[in-house]
PDB file of C-alpha atoms in Angstrom:
ATOM      1  CA  MET Y  14      28.870  14.529 -75.505  1.00 96.00           C
ATOM      2  CA  ARG Y  15      27.847  11.111 -74.322  1.00 98.00           C
ATOM      3  CA  ILE Y  16      29.003  10.286 -70.793  1.00 98.00           C
ATOM      4  CA  THR Y  17      28.547   7.405 -68.401  1.00 98.00           C
ATOM      5  CA  VAL Y  18      28.877   8.219 -64.725  1.00 98.00           C
ATOM      6  CA  SER Y  19      28.354   5.890 -61.800  1.00 98.00           C
ATOM      7  CA  VAL Y  20      26.329   7.782 -59.195  1.00 98.00           C
ATOM      8  CA  ASN Y  21      25.751   6.130 -55.838  1.00 98.00           C
ATOM      9  CA  GLY Y  22      26.706   2.804 -57.384  1.00 97.00           C
ATOM     10  CA  ARG Y  23      24.360   3.048 -60.361  1.00 98.00           C
ATOM     11  CA  PRO Y  24      25.558   3.818 -63.911  1.00 98.00           C
ATOM     12  CA  TYR Y  25      23.910   6.645 -65.836  1.00 98.00           C
ATOM     13  CA  THR Y  26      24.501   7.375 -69.509  1.00 98.00           C
ATOM     14  CA  ARG Y  27      23.415  10.738 -70.860  1.00 97.00           C
ATOM     15  CA  GLU Y  28      24.069  13.171 -73.682  1.00 98.00           C
ATOM     16  CA  VAL Y  29      25.277  16.410 -72.101  1.00 98.00           C
ATOM     17  CA  GLU Y  30      26.571  19.768 -73.181  1.00 97.00           C
ATOM     18  CA  PRO Y  31      30.365  19.929 -72.713  1.00 97.00           C
ATOM     19  CA  ARG Y  32      29.992  22.950 -70.413  1.00 97.00           C
ATOM     20  CA  LEU Y  33      27.367  21.377 -68.096  1.00 98.00           C
ATOM     21  CA  LEU Y  34      28.484  21.501 -64.467  1.00 97.00           C
ATOM     22  CA  LEU Y  35      28.354  18.334 -62.398  1.00 98.00           C
ATOM     23  CA  VAL Y  36      26.008  19.987 -59.878  1.00 97.00           C
ATOM     24  CA  HIS Y  37      23.479  20.638 -62.645  1.00 97.00           C
ATOM     25  CA  PHE Y  38      23.925  17.141 -64.086  1.00 98.00           C
ATOM     26  CA  LEU Y  39      23.116  15.625 -60.694  1.00 98.00           C
ATOM     27  CA  ARG Y  40      20.203  17.925 -59.924  1.00 98.00           C
ATOM     28  CA  ASP Y  41      18.633  18.507 -63.336  1.00 97.00           C
ATOM     29  CA  GLU Y  42      19.491  15.371 -65.315  1.00 97.00           C
ATOM     30  CA  LEU Y  43      19.322  12.787 -62.513  1.00 98.00           C
ATOM     31  CA  GLY Y  44      16.911  14.481 -60.086  1.00 97.00           C
ATOM     32  CA  LEU Y  45      19.318  14.104 -57.142  1.00 97.00           C
ATOM     33  CA  THR Y  46      18.481  17.372 -55.444  1.00 96.00           C
ATOM     34  CA  GLY Y  47      20.276  16.576 -52.196  1.00 95.00           C
ATOM     35  CA  THR Y  48      23.315  18.167 -53.800  1.00 95.00           C
ATOM     36  CA  HIS Y  49      22.664  21.842 -53.217  1.00 94.00           C
ATOM     37  CA  TRP Y  50      23.695  24.704 -55.434  1.00 92.00           C
ATOM     38  CA  GLY Y  51      24.863  27.776 -53.576  1.00 89.00           C
ATOM     39  CA  CYS Y  52      27.446  30.279 -54.715  1.00 85.00           C
ATOM     40  CA  ASP Y  53      28.618  28.835 -58.067  1.00 72.00           C
ATOM     41  CA  THR Y  54      32.158  30.027 -57.237  1.00 82.00           C
ATOM     42  CA  SER Y  55      33.380  27.167 -54.988  1.00 85.00           C
ATOM     43  CA  ASN Y  56      33.318  29.370 -51.891  1.00 89.00           C
ATOM     44  CA  CYS Y  57      30.451  27.850 -49.903  1.00 92.00           C
ATOM     45  CA  GLY Y  58      30.877  24.095 -50.363  1.00 92.00           C
ATOM     46  CA  VAL Y  59      27.170  23.234 -50.322  1.00 94.00           C
ATOM     47  CA  CYS Y  60      27.556  21.444 -53.655  1.00 96.00           C
ATOM     48  CA  THR Y  61      30.223  19.055 -52.339  1.00 97.00           C
ATOM     49  CA  VAL Y  62      30.023  15.470 -53.567  1.00 98.00           C
ATOM     50  CA  ARG Y  63      32.604  12.701 -53.610  1.00 98.00           C
ATOM     51  CA  LEU Y  64      34.327  11.941 -56.901  1.00 98.00           C
ATOM     52  CA  ASP Y  65      36.119   8.595 -56.635  1.00 98.00           C
ATOM     53  CA  GLY Y  66      35.975   9.053 -52.864  1.00 96.00           C
ATOM     54  CA  VAL Y  67      37.461  12.549 -52.795  1.00 97.00           C
ATOM     55  CA  PRO Y  68      35.272  15.524 -51.810  1.00 97.00           C
ATOM     56  CA  VAL Y  69      34.920  17.985 -54.692  1.00 97.00           C
ATOM     57  CA  LYS Y  70      32.813  21.067 -55.194  1.00 97.00           C
ATOM     58  CA  SER Y  71      30.537  20.030 -58.026  1.00 97.00           C
ATOM     59  CA  CYS Y  72      30.019  23.629 -59.169  1.00 96.00           C
ATOM     60  CA  THR Y  73      33.619  23.611 -60.394  1.00 95.00           C
ATOM     61  CA  VAL Y  74      33.618  20.180 -62.065  1.00 97.00           C
ATOM     62  CA  LEU Y  75      32.237  19.641 -65.534  1.00 98.00           C
ATOM     63  CA  ALA Y  76      29.960  16.626 -65.911  1.00 98.00           C
ATOM     64  CA  VAL Y  77      32.190  15.340 -68.734  1.00 98.00           C
ATOM     65  CA  MET Y  78      35.099  15.246 -66.258  1.00 98.00           C
ATOM     66  CA  ALA Y  79      33.121  12.662 -64.243  1.00 98.00           C
ATOM     67  CA  ASP Y  80      32.771  10.364 -67.264  1.00 98.00           C
ATOM     68  CA  GLY Y  81      33.910   6.898 -66.221  1.00 98.00           C
ATOM     69  CA  HIS Y  82      34.133   7.845 -62.536  1.00 98.00           C
ATOM     70  CA  GLU Y  83      32.149   7.189 -59.344  1.00 98.00           C
ATOM     71  CA  VAL Y  84      30.192  10.040 -57.789  1.00 98.00           C
ATOM     72  CA  THR Y  85      28.643   9.779 -54.349  1.00 98.00           C
ATOM     73  CA  THR Y  86      25.931  12.210 -53.341  1.00 98.00           C
ATOM     74  CA  VAL Y  87      24.201  12.571 -49.986  1.00 97.00           C
ATOM     75  CA  GLU Y  88      21.513  10.207 -51.283  1.00 97.00           C
ATOM     76  CA  GLY Y  89      24.195   7.507 -51.499  1.00 97.00           C
ATOM     77  CA  LEU Y  90      25.280   7.657 -47.857  1.00 97.00           C
ATOM     78  CA  GLU Y  91      22.539   5.457 -46.427  1.00 95.00           C
ATOM     79  CA  ARG Y  92      22.743   1.769 -47.177  1.00 91.00           C
ATOM     80  CA  ASP Y  93      19.773  -0.600 -47.183  1.00 92.00           C
ATOM     81  CA  GLY Y  94      17.660   1.881 -45.250  1.00 93.00           C
ATOM     82  CA  GLU Y  95      20.334   2.406 -42.582  1.00 96.00           C
ATOM     83  CA  LEU Y  96      21.727   5.900 -42.128  1.00 97.00           C
ATOM     84  CA  ASP Y  97      25.485   6.360 -42.250  1.00 98.00           C
ATOM     85  CA  ALA Y  98      27.150   7.081 -38.912  1.00 98.00           C
ATOM     86  CA  VAL Y  99      27.758  10.709 -39.913  1.00 98.00           C
ATOM     87  CA  GLN Y 100      24.065  11.138 -40.693  1.00 98.00           C
ATOM     88  CA  LYS Y 101      23.193   9.649 -37.313  1.00 98.00           C
ATOM     89  CA  GLY Y 102      25.743  11.911 -35.647  1.00 98.00           C
ATOM     90  CA  PHE Y 103      24.172  15.020 -37.140  1.00 97.00           C
ATOM     91  CA  VAL Y 104      20.812  13.889 -35.791  1.00 97.00           C
ATOM     92  CA  GLU Y 105      22.109  12.914 -32.357  1.00 97.00           C
ATOM     93  CA  CYS Y 106      24.230  16.032 -31.817  1.00 97.00           C
ATOM     94  CA  HIS Y 107      22.070  18.608 -33.617  1.00 95.00           C
ATOM     95  CA  GLY Y 108      24.689  19.188 -36.308  1.00 95.00           C
ATOM     96  CA  LEU Y 109      22.266  20.932 -38.625  1.00 89.00           C
ATOM     97  CA  GLN Y 110      19.877  23.797 -38.489  1.00 87.00           C
ATOM     98  CA  CYS Y 111      18.530  24.948 -41.836  1.00 90.00           C
ATOM     99  CA  GLY Y 112      20.129  21.955 -43.579  1.00 90.00           C
ATOM    100  CA  PHE Y 113      21.465  23.818 -46.603  1.00 93.00           C
ATOM    101  CA  CYS Y 114      25.138  23.017 -45.894  1.00 94.00           C
ATOM    102  CA  THR Y 115      24.401  19.576 -44.435  1.00 95.00           C
ATOM    103  CA  PRO Y 116      24.842  17.390 -47.554  1.00 96.00           C
ATOM    104  CA  GLY Y 117      28.297  18.824 -48.230  1.00 96.00           C
ATOM    105  CA  MET Y 118      29.238  18.571 -44.558  1.00 97.00           C
ATOM    106  CA  LEU Y 119      28.116  14.939 -44.427  1.00 97.00           C
ATOM    107  CA  LEU Y 120      30.110  13.934 -47.502  1.00 97.00           C
ATOM    108  CA  THR Y 121      33.182  15.789 -46.292  1.00 97.00           C
ATOM    109  CA  ALA Y 122      32.862  14.163 -42.857  1.00 98.00           C
ATOM    110  CA  ARG Y 123      32.473  10.703 -44.404  1.00 98.00           C
ATOM    111  CA  ALA Y 124      35.645  11.224 -46.469  1.00 98.00           C
ATOM    112  CA  LEU Y 125      37.516  12.384 -43.364  1.00 98.00           C
ATOM    113  CA  LEU Y 126      36.448   9.362 -41.315  1.00 98.00           C
ATOM    114  CA  ASP Y 127      37.396   7.043 -44.160  1.00 98.00           C
ATOM    115  CA  ARG Y 128      40.935   8.510 -44.053  1.00 97.00           C
ATOM    116  CA  VAL Y 129      41.238   9.274 -40.338  1.00 98.00           C
ATOM    117  CA  PRO Y 130      38.992   7.041 -38.217  1.00 98.00           C
ATOM    118  CA  ASP Y 131      39.614   8.987 -34.988  1.00 97.00           C
ATOM    119  CA  PRO Y 132      40.129  12.643 -35.936  1.00 98.00           C
ATOM    120  CA  ASP Y 133      40.723  15.276 -33.304  1.00 97.00           C
ATOM    121  CA  GLU Y 134      38.904  18.589 -33.279  1.00 97.00           C
ATOM    122  CA  GLY Y 135      41.624  20.322 -35.299  1.00 98.00           C
ATOM    123  CA  GLN Y 136      41.510  17.686 -38.031  1.00 98.00           C
ATOM    124  CA  ILE Y 137      37.730  17.933 -38.207  1.00 98.00           C
ATOM    125  CA  ARG Y 138      37.799  21.720 -38.415  1.00 97.00           C
ATOM    126  CA  GLU Y 139      40.447  21.597 -41.126  1.00 97.00           C
ATOM    127  CA  ALA Y 140      38.447  19.039 -43.127  1.00 97.00           C
ATOM    128  CA  ILE Y 141      35.258  21.130 -43.035  1.00 96.00           C
ATOM    129  CA  SER Y 142      37.035  24.449 -43.547  1.00 95.00           C
ATOM    130  CA  GLY Y 143      35.811  24.593 -47.147  1.00 92.00           C
ATOM    131  CA  GLN Y 144      32.193  24.345 -46.014  1.00 91.00           C
ATOM    132  CA  LEU Y 145      30.279  27.435 -44.934  1.00 93.00           C
ATOM    133  CA  CYS Y 146      27.467  27.117 -42.442  1.00 92.00           C
ATOM    134  CA  ARG Y 147      25.542  30.322 -41.988  1.00 88.00           C
ATOM    135  CA  CYS Y 148      23.459  29.047 -39.042  1.00 89.00           C
ATOM    136  CA  THR Y 149      25.858  27.594 -36.493  1.00 80.00           C
ATOM    137  CA  GLY Y 150      29.196  28.188 -34.838  1.00 81.00           C
ATOM    138  CA  TYR Y 151      30.291  24.737 -36.058  1.00 94.00           C
ATOM    139  CA  GLU Y 152      30.403  23.372 -32.483  1.00 95.00           C
ATOM    140  CA  ASN Y 153      27.579  20.892 -33.039  1.00 96.00           C
ATOM    141  CA  ILE Y 154      28.928  19.941 -36.455  1.00 97.00           C
ATOM    142  CA  VAL Y 155      32.309  19.072 -34.936  1.00 97.00           C
ATOM    143  CA  ARG Y 156      30.560  17.230 -32.100  1.00 98.00           C
ATOM    144  CA  SER Y 157      28.472  15.292 -34.654  1.00 98.00           C
ATOM    145  CA  ILE Y 158      31.546  14.124 -36.544  1.00 98.00           C
ATOM    146  CA  ARG Y 159      33.284  13.092 -33.289  1.00 98.00           C
ATOM    147  CA  TRP Y 160      30.124  11.170 -32.319  1.00 98.00           C
ATOM    148  CA  ALA Y 161      30.202   9.316 -35.657  1.00 98.00           C
ATOM    149  CA  ALA Y 162      33.885   8.440 -35.200  1.00 98.00           C
ATOM    150  CA  GLN Y 163      33.193   7.089 -31.716  1.00 97.00           C
ATOM    151  CA  GLU Y 164      30.209   5.061 -32.905  1.00 97.00           C
ATOM    152  CA  GLU Y 165      32.221   3.519 -35.732  1.00 97.00           C
ATOM    153  CA  ALA Y 166      35.029   2.662 -33.291  1.00 96.00           C
ATOM    154  CA  LYS Y 167      32.537   0.597 -31.276  1.00 93.00           C
ATOM    155  CA  SER Y 168      31.745  -1.681 -34.203  1.00 82.00           C
TER     156      SER Y 168
END
């Protein structure tokens, strides 16, 4: 099937197998390896991207389902060489360790802050509840997202 998907603001047209998963389309067809592939069952959340602004687990979305839609990957968070506030927050507050879950966490956090500019701890924990981090107790991740919200409130 021929599909056209806008990824990080750039259109891509490709011939794909109807059963190709979005995670594999992004990684293998487009070379955007920031989207990680973990469990392939939607349990871990490391493959999370934004589809028309909504976080989705790309291991459960067929590439053909993204035809005509906008996908944002972790590579699309920075703009003109400037890191997004959530990326800065993860750096400032040590919100990552091994980094495997980080792309999905960042995209989920960005979607949360777009909806709820000043989330409390409970809202943050609920938003990231579909993301598994095997390295941390989530404290620094929550702190990183709060930091980003506070930084964005300043501007």
